[in-house]
C-alpha angles and dihedrals in degrees: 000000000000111000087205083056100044102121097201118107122205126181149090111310087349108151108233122232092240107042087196123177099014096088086111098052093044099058092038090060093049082061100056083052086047102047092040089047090055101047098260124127116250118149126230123272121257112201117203133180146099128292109290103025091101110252101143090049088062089057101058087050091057086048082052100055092044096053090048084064097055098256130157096245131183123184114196136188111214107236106186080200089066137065102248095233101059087056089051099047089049091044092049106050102083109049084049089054089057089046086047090061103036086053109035091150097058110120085187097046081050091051101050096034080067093054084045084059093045085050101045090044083060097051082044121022086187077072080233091137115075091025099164089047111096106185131116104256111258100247121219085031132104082334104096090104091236098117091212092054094032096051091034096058093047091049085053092050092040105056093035086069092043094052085068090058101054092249145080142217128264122207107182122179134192138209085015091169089077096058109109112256093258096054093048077054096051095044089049095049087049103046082047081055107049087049097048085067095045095245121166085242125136145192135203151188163171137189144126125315091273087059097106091049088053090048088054096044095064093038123023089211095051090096088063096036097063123044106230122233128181115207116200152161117314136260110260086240093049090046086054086058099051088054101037109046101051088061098044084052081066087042095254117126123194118246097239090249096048084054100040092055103041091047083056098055094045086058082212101289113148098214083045089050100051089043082053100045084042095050093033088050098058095039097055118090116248113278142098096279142053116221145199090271104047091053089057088050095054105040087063090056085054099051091047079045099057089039095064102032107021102041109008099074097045086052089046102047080051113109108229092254088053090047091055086049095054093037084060093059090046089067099043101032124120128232082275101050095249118135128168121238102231088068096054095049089049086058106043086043103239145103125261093243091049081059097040096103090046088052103047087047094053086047093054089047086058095237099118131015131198102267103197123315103334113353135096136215142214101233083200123083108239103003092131088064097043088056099059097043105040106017088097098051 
């Protein structure tokens, strides 16, 4: 087939052309715009899984949706190497500068886009940050330098000048389980806030599967302020969709053994499933079908592909005690990639505390995370399996 033409679309974050199997978690997030707009409670959505699955795709859908209804968004990426508030201030600016100019009569938008400046002079004292905004900073406002009042005031503000104008503001943010504890803490305070006055305000986010314990670690009453949702691996006849239907969109079909085989060794995995139509797609001759043989071809193209880019970097970025320790739970791990500590520690002959650093490293690195009391988990799909059959080469 024509690789210009391939219509797969793998990468970091990179919608895919099918979005198959989210439609759930989709509609129920137009409700929750629906319900806050209108002055009704809903909590924000919380988005957990491992790498691959397209989280942060779904993010960018719910920004999406939000944007289409006229609301104030932000998407951030969580950086442990930052101050919080410098991310959201950036991230902010230029859907306030829209607002700024759809609403240019708004006393109330004035008035909290002037908080918006006093916040975003504390995350950058150059004034760098809300360039486009040309208002005097609102002092006493957002501008205490403590991130939970700060953030919590120009929510308030914020979606109090939204709510005129029949819509709310959006803060999403991705990879959360990297924000420091006491970040976690301010976001939480503030989204608690912004509810507790019935604002159309939400938060979002995304992160590894121990992002809920996280959450709660830092508020007790984060595990009743986000509604929870785990995204996973898809349905085989979902799968089938995310591979089909962009290729009968070109008028190419796939021959039911090509599709079968090629849905089982993506596992179901949407970032595996767009790798394998990719790799599957420019291998095939040109026609108007894809066959058997062209899907094993393929499919061995795929598995050299996420080697070298999916695995690969994160192995290699691994120092040689982290990569004994990985290999352990290679050895030990289950179908789902959990292991519990105690047994890596057995093979490898030491105690827990004596692997502590290396875990908590690992953890950091976001190659493992801690899957329930006293178990670990792999946050990549298939590691396990990379690892025995590549970790000697």
């Amino acid at each position: 087939m024509d690789p210009a033409l391939n219509p797969y679309a793998p990468g970091a974050g990179q919608r895919p052309p099918e979005l198959a199997g989210r439609a759930t978690e989709l509609a129920g997030f137009d409700v929750t715009l629906q319900r806050l707009a209108a002055g009704r409670a809903d909590r924000g959505v919380v988005l957990t899984g491992l790498r691959g699955v397209g989280k942060t795709v779904l993010l960018e859908e719910f920004r999406s949706a939000a944007e289409r209804r006229g609301w104030v968004s932000a998407f951030v990426e969580a950086d442990p190497g930052k101050p919080f508030r410098l991310p959201v201030a950036r991230a902010l600016t230029g859907s306030l500068r829209a607002a700024s100019l759809r609403h240019r009569s708004s006393a109330r938008l004035r008035n909290a886009l002037r908080a918006f400046r006093s916040f975003s002079l504390t995350a950058s004292l150059d004034g760098s940050v809300g360039i486009g905004i040309d208002l005097e900073p609102l002092g006493g406002r957002a501008d205490s330098g403590d991130l939970e009042l700060d953030l919590s005031e120009l929510l308030v503000d914020l979606g109090e000048a939204a709510s005129e104008f029949g819509a709310g503001v959006l803060l999403l943010v991705d990879e959360m389980q990297e924000l420091h504890r006491a970040d976690l803490a301010a976001l939480a305070g503030a989204t608690h806030r912004a509810n507790r006055l019935g604002l159309p305000v939400a938060v979002c986010g995304a992160g590894l599967p121990n992002l809920p314990t996280l959450l709660t670690a830092a508020k007790t009453y984060s595990e009743r302020l986000f509604a929870y949702r785990q995204i996973g691996a898809l349905a085989a006849a979902e799968a089938e969709e995310a591979l089909r239907r962009p290729a009968a969109a070109l008028g190419v079909s796939w021959q039911v053994g090509a599709l079968d085989r090629a849905v089982r060794s993506a596992g179901g995995y949407p970032y595996f499933l767009q790798v394998l139509g990719k790799m599957i797609w420019d291998t095939a001759p040109p026609g108007e079908l894809i066959s058997a043989t062209a899907s094993e071809e393929g499919i061995k193209a795929a598995r050299v592909d996420l080697r070298e880019s999916f695995y690969g970097p994160r192995w290699d970025r691994a120092t040689p005690v982290q990569r004994t320790y990985l290999m352990a739970m290679a050895a030990e791990a289950d179908t789902d990639g959990t292991v519990p500590s105690r047994a890596v520690a057995d093979r490898l002959g030491k105690s827990q505390k004596e692997l502590s650093t290396t875990r908590e490293k690992l953890i950091r690195q976001g190659l493992i995370y801690p899957a329930g009391r006293g178990q670990v988990a792999y946050a990549l799909p298939g590691m396990a399996d990379f690892i025995r059959t590549n970790a000697d080469r």
